[in-house]
Amino acid sequence: MGNSDSKLLFRKAVIQLTTKTQPVEACDDVFWDQFWADMDLTAQDIFALIPAAEIRAVREESPSNLATLCYKAVERLVLNADSGCVCERDRRTVLSCTRLLTRILPYIFEDPDWHGFFWSTVPKAGKSGDESDDESTRPLAESLLTATADLLFCPDFTVESNHRTSADAAGDVQSMDSCEFIWEAGVGFAQAPPLNHTHDSNRTELLKLLLTCFSEDMYQSPSDKHTINPWVSFFCSGENRHALPLFTSLLNVVCAYDPIGYGLPYNHLMFSDQRGALAELALQVLIVSLEQEFNDTSHTNTSSSLSIDPDPTVSDTDVKPADGIQATRGENLFVNYLSRIHREEDFHLILRGISRLLNNPLQQTYLPHSCKKIQFQQELLVLFWKLCDLNKKFLFYVLKSSDVLEILVPILYYLNDARANQSRVGLVHIGVFILLLLSGERNFGVRLNKPYTVRVPMDISVFAGTHADLLIVVFHKIITSGHQQLQPLYDCLLTVIVNVSPYLKSLSMVAANKLLHLLEFFSSGWFLFSSPRNHHLVFFLLEVFNNIIQYQFDGNYNLVYGIIRKRSLFHQLANLPADVISIQKALQKKIRSNSNAVFMESNNNVSPSEGAFKTTLVQTVMLNASLKATPGIEKLTEKSQVSEDGGTLLQQHDDSAHSQSDHSSQPEVPESTSGGDDKSINGDCDGKHSDVSCTADWGPTPDWVLSWKSKLPLQTIMRLLQVLVPQVEKICIDKGLTDESEILKFLQHGTLVGLLPVPHPILIRRYQANEGTTLWFHTYLWGVIYLRNVDPPVWYDTDVKLFEIQTV
């Protein structure tokens, strides 16, 4: 049957369904088979032939027919999964049912009256009559997910049959060990199956259906507490017998994907890349599955050879879970498996794969656009975040060598590239969150001392130095020329620098000047008095200078020279006027200067929503998704003191200079948000509107200024200036020096041993999980997935409630 005939017959079937006012019996197979029997239509065809308006019309006017259509499509999937798709007709039927459900499901989810439909008990839903009553009356959603998982390991359809005949494979489909059919070599699987583009294409179709099933969350209004997604809960539980091979297949496909291939120029334009589409869908399904953490740590029943460690803190011995131990329904096996990976060769494979993909868009070639550039960097960053957050052994592995810099450089590239684009604010957030997590570990600061030699194309100041210099220069660029809605991240950016500052051995002159430039701006009177929280930024910067002076003085002569040159800044801070007249003059100066919007106060009236990122949907239409508010830095981190042996001790009562200034005599003010639409943050204590209302009545007072001014940690810097300034001036006068190189040489060999105050303890602000970031990640993740799946546009023009879609 030709494709045009298939389209015509399918369209006639759709018209019949939309025009029937009476329910069609489920036993009328002649009618229902029109939607999948002998159909040869692509997903794009089905999306075009079933308009959204007609799906909604059937849902409202003939709900029983829509319910029967879903039930019959699931039944077909179950029957073919049980039989093993032994013929080409069965495979076409599976693909047609898969595409049909992918098209219909979002319109079922968007109607609150249908939310429980798939979880209701449907008699004989997809089951033959001779099976037990318990099996034949399971919820339709469970039948759909079980069939989809079975089909993802169906011989000759999605996996190779291991040279068995189709009949043998079909008879053995329910008893086969799917761990032998993992899609790609890598973690827990050494064999490399042959590349089959047809199998990759079929896997992609099924994974898109899975992702559509999981997307019910998009149609739930955001709340202060993330609820459990029953689709993800069932799919990742012990009731899915393919949980382990699916987890391994998804992870290995992502980490093994190489968009460059054999390196032939423009090969991506001449040949379709089914593996690339599969890797992208596999990544999205994987990170959605990992979002929902488990409630139980019991071991699971599996016969896999995946090497996992039941207790990551005990040993690196290969252990197989014992047979017969069943997992609870509340346990997320994907999270369990990820947290128990422990072999270094597996960590190496994962880290190498992620860093290769993250660095792919940075590669330059002599022939423009000759190499394929991936577009799923945000999903990769979320996966890396999950790996570091859920598997501490992986985090330690990443940080024990300079390999972490292969992740750092692309993250900084993306931050710099997205800083001024309102629709990519979410990308900046996830990058900063990752750096905040890494900076809580000492080894990250130590690795930053490696020289930065591989130049990545970025519009930043040219410098010769280390990766620490690169980090500071990029952060300075984000603050000084980024979008104004990034201001809530200033605390996070400076916290990262504070965390690594005790380990930075030698900052370049460029990086030192960038830090001093930030202090110059943040310490200006109008900025300090514009918001009840702006003075915290000054405390962070002073803490950076104190850490470097007290712990890395010998190699940081560039910074010391910069402090001497800008010594007036510190004297002005120490003598900051606190009287009413001076405060008013400073605020008037701000109004007259009409400074760059990037440095506006935190209660600035900003656009009500942020963009996760942009993509082209139809021609030049650009869309972006709103984001949930991010919590303040005090909720994002917990403070730890570094001991002499390099260990850390949690501080129950933080006595740092910064914390001493917190809320001593000022009202408690919520953090301004990273954005978020009115629906998602209305009534939220961290919301933008709450922030505006709280700060509208606030005004700087002399008592408020004195409450934190007296706690400015200036003693170390003032002592440095007191000792070195006279020496530098004397040398300049005696030798008639006008060249700063001689002064730098003097400072390079100088010392302040015994002259500075007793070094303060090193305080590290470690990231701590909290409900605020969980909600942020939830909305961000689904916003990215919504905008990435545009061919076909699975969720486009549906009534999503988790976030707001805007045209940019």
XYZ file of C-alpha atoms in Angstrom, residues 406-695:
290
model
C 37.171 18.944 30.612
C 33.769 19.598 32.160
C 34.585 23.048 33.549
C 35.660 24.647 30.262
C 32.482 23.840 28.288
C 30.323 24.901 31.236
C 32.074 28.273 31.332
C 31.693 28.512 27.553
C 27.933 27.950 27.797
C 27.604 30.412 30.672
C 29.398 33.111 28.729
C 27.489 32.365 25.539
C 24.058 32.449 27.227
C 24.624 35.303 29.685
C 22.820 38.032 27.706
C 19.988 35.913 26.318
C 16.815 36.037 28.380
C 15.564 32.770 26.880
C 18.682 30.902 28.085
C 18.694 31.987 31.712
C 17.940 28.417 32.785
C 21.149 27.189 31.149
C 23.142 29.696 33.197
C 21.440 28.509 36.366
C 22.213 24.807 35.875
C 25.840 25.615 35.007
C 26.264 27.723 38.140
C 24.602 25.059 40.305
C 27.085 22.457 39.043
C 30.045 24.731 39.777
C 28.627 25.431 43.243
C 28.430 21.697 43.889
C 31.990 21.092 42.664
C 33.450 24.063 44.539
C 32.420 22.506 47.838
C 35.269 20.009 47.414
C 38.911 20.991 48.060
C 40.208 19.120 45.017
C 38.223 21.338 42.671
C 40.065 24.436 43.892
C 43.392 22.632 43.592
C 42.668 21.547 39.992
C 41.938 25.122 38.975
C 45.667 25.913 39.274
C 46.383 24.003 36.069
C 47.439 26.401 33.263
C 44.745 27.211 30.719
C 46.351 26.606 27.337
C 43.623 25.256 25.031
C 41.862 28.373 23.825
C 38.101 28.169 23.396
C 36.433 30.908 21.317
C 34.917 33.242 23.923
C 34.470 36.998 23.906
C 36.391 37.586 27.127
C 39.555 39.453 28.051
C 42.754 37.858 26.818
C 44.918 36.539 29.643
C 47.749 34.119 30.306
C 47.038 32.096 33.394
C 45.182 29.178 34.927
C 41.684 27.755 34.822
C 40.989 29.782 37.962
C 41.643 32.929 35.953
C 39.243 31.696 33.284
C 36.537 31.081 35.879
C 36.926 34.545 37.411
C 37.019 36.316 34.046
C 33.850 34.540 32.855
C 32.036 35.217 36.132
C 33.002 38.879 35.859
C 31.606 38.933 32.314
C 28.319 37.388 33.468
C 27.898 39.989 36.208
C 28.911 43.017 34.179
C 27.274 42.205 30.839
C 24.732 39.479 31.573
C 20.975 39.739 31.547
C 19.574 41.610 34.525
C 17.497 38.584 35.556
C 20.747 36.814 36.458
C 21.220 39.039 39.493
C 19.848 36.387 41.915
C 22.862 34.288 40.884
C 25.465 36.855 42.023
C 25.572 35.254 45.476
C 26.154 31.829 43.917
C 28.870 33.096 41.574
C 30.783 34.758 44.383
C 30.260 31.751 46.671
C 32.024 29.559 44.112
C 34.991 31.956 44.088
C 35.014 32.079 47.900
C 35.057 28.279 48.111
C 38.069 27.899 45.800
C 39.984 31.027 46.889
C 42.085 29.377 49.661
C 43.651 27.091 47.021
C 44.404 29.557 44.197
C 48.191 29.796 44.008
C 48.683 32.537 41.446
C 46.025 34.746 39.903
C 46.873 36.632 36.735
C 46.795 40.408 36.643
C 43.633 40.270 34.521
C 41.730 38.095 37.014
C 42.953 40.170 39.972
C 41.725 43.355 38.329
C 38.347 41.745 37.591
C 37.852 40.946 41.274
C 38.817 44.460 42.282
C 36.486 45.894 39.665
C 33.601 43.924 41.166
C 34.474 45.236 44.618
C 34.629 48.768 43.257
C 31.101 48.503 41.941
C 29.526 46.511 44.757
C 31.007 48.838 47.384
C 29.637 51.997 45.786
C 27.202 53.772 48.084
C 24.212 53.759 45.762
C 24.496 49.978 45.192
C 24.964 49.163 48.891
C 21.929 51.253 49.856
C 19.660 50.064 47.033
C 18.770 46.695 48.556
C 18.827 45.115 52.019
C 21.017 42.302 50.681
C 23.565 43.976 48.395
C 26.173 44.384 51.132
C 26.478 40.577 51.264
C 28.326 40.702 47.940
C 30.992 42.904 49.510
C 31.414 40.439 52.364
C 31.946 37.632 49.854
C 34.627 39.559 47.955
C 36.445 40.580 51.129
C 36.429 36.938 52.191
C 38.030 36.010 48.852
C 40.827 38.549 49.378
C 41.368 37.427 52.979
C 41.592 33.753 51.976
C 44.154 34.451 49.285
C 46.261 36.764 51.460
C 46.320 34.427 54.446
C 46.718 31.104 52.640
C 48.270 31.832 49.224
C 50.146 35.115 49.689
C 53.456 34.012 48.127
C 52.206 33.441 44.581
C 49.511 36.097 44.391
C 51.646 39.198 43.987
C 49.382 40.386 41.141
C 46.412 40.552 43.477
C 48.469 42.156 46.259
C 49.683 44.798 43.806
C 46.094 45.419 42.705
C 44.966 45.816 46.319
C 47.742 48.354 46.916
C 46.781 50.301 43.779
C 43.089 50.261 44.751
C 43.683 50.838 48.458
C 41.295 53.785 48.427
C 38.424 51.313 47.951
C 39.127 49.668 51.276
C 39.577 52.970 53.078
C 36.255 54.164 51.664
C 34.580 50.998 52.897
C 36.052 51.434 56.365
C 34.858 55.035 56.434
C 31.498 54.473 54.732
C 29.174 57.292 55.885
C 26.061 56.093 57.675
C 24.182 59.350 58.240
C 20.830 60.005 56.583
C 22.102 62.809 54.321
C 24.939 60.702 52.917
C 22.589 57.790 52.273
C 20.156 60.009 50.385
C 22.949 61.569 48.321
C 24.191 58.114 47.321
C 20.735 57.046 46.221
C 20.265 60.269 44.231
C 23.576 59.625 42.513
C 22.265 56.254 41.404
C 19.136 57.812 39.910
C 21.143 60.449 38.034
C 23.676 57.971 36.681
C 20.979 55.644 35.286
C 23.499 52.820 35.450
C 23.528 49.638 33.412
C 20.358 47.604 33.951
C 22.496 44.592 34.751
C 23.364 46.192 38.103
C 19.871 47.256 39.077
C 18.725 46.552 42.610
C 17.166 43.191 43.364
C 13.626 44.554 43.569
C 13.796 45.784 40.014
C 10.583 45.242 38.084
C 11.478 42.437 35.707
C 9.635 40.346 33.188
C 7.361 37.793 34.881
C 8.966 34.750 33.350
C 12.333 33.336 32.451
C 13.311 31.171 29.524
C 14.780 27.713 29.851
C 16.216 28.011 26.378
C 15.148 28.778 22.844
C 14.468 26.669 19.817
C 12.946 27.109 16.413
C 9.522 25.505 16.317
C 7.913 26.832 13.174
C 9.996 28.998 10.890
C 11.268 31.904 12.994
C 8.991 31.493 16.039
C 11.092 31.408 19.222
C 9.614 29.985 22.405
C 10.783 29.930 25.969
C 9.482 28.304 29.149
C 9.153 29.960 32.527
C 11.101 28.788 35.574
C 10.357 28.311 39.225
C 12.085 30.619 41.700
C 15.481 29.602 43.097
C 16.113 29.754 46.843
C 18.635 32.119 48.407
C 22.271 31.190 48.937
C 21.688 30.521 52.636
C 19.190 27.802 51.659
C 21.364 26.461 48.856
C 24.414 25.850 51.022
C 25.562 24.637 54.408
C 28.830 25.829 55.901
C 31.721 23.510 56.689
C 35.074 24.287 58.304
C 38.180 22.784 56.707
C 40.473 21.138 59.268
C 44.265 20.905 59.109
C 44.146 17.435 57.558
C 41.877 18.658 54.757
C 38.687 17.215 56.238
C 35.532 19.215 56.778
C 33.350 19.741 59.796
C 29.796 21.014 59.525
C 29.329 24.348 61.257
C 26.237 24.440 63.399
C 26.791 28.082 64.300
C 28.548 29.897 61.487
C 30.866 32.598 62.780
C 32.160 33.810 59.433
C 32.369 37.476 58.692
C 29.586 37.172 56.187
C 27.170 35.399 58.491
C 27.815 37.863 61.288
C 26.231 40.504 59.158
C 23.159 38.490 58.255
C 19.908 39.936 59.475
C 21.338 41.381 62.662
C 19.034 44.382 62.594
C 17.388 44.187 59.218
C 14.081 42.643 58.159
C 14.070 39.163 56.701
C 13.745 39.608 52.954
C 13.146 36.734 50.544
C 15.568 36.208 47.694
C 14.539 37.697 44.402
C 13.690 35.005 41.922
C 15.313 33.805 38.790
C 12.013 34.389 37.121
C 8.871 32.362 37.003
C 5.410 33.121 35.799
C 2.683 34.538 37.980
C 0.954 31.191 38.244
C 3.979 29.293 39.473
C 5.155 31.707 42.121
C 1.970 33.301 43.316
C 2.033 33.048 47.079
C 5.547 31.603 47.125
C 7.745 33.133 49.815
C 10.629 33.096 47.351
C 8.580 34.656 44.586
C 9.349 37.845 42.741
C 6.109 39.535 43.726
C 6.681 38.732 47.395
C 10.150 40.218 47.098
C 8.811 43.415 45.596
C 6.143 43.791 48.241
C 8.609 43.088 51.037
C 11.225 45.545 49.812
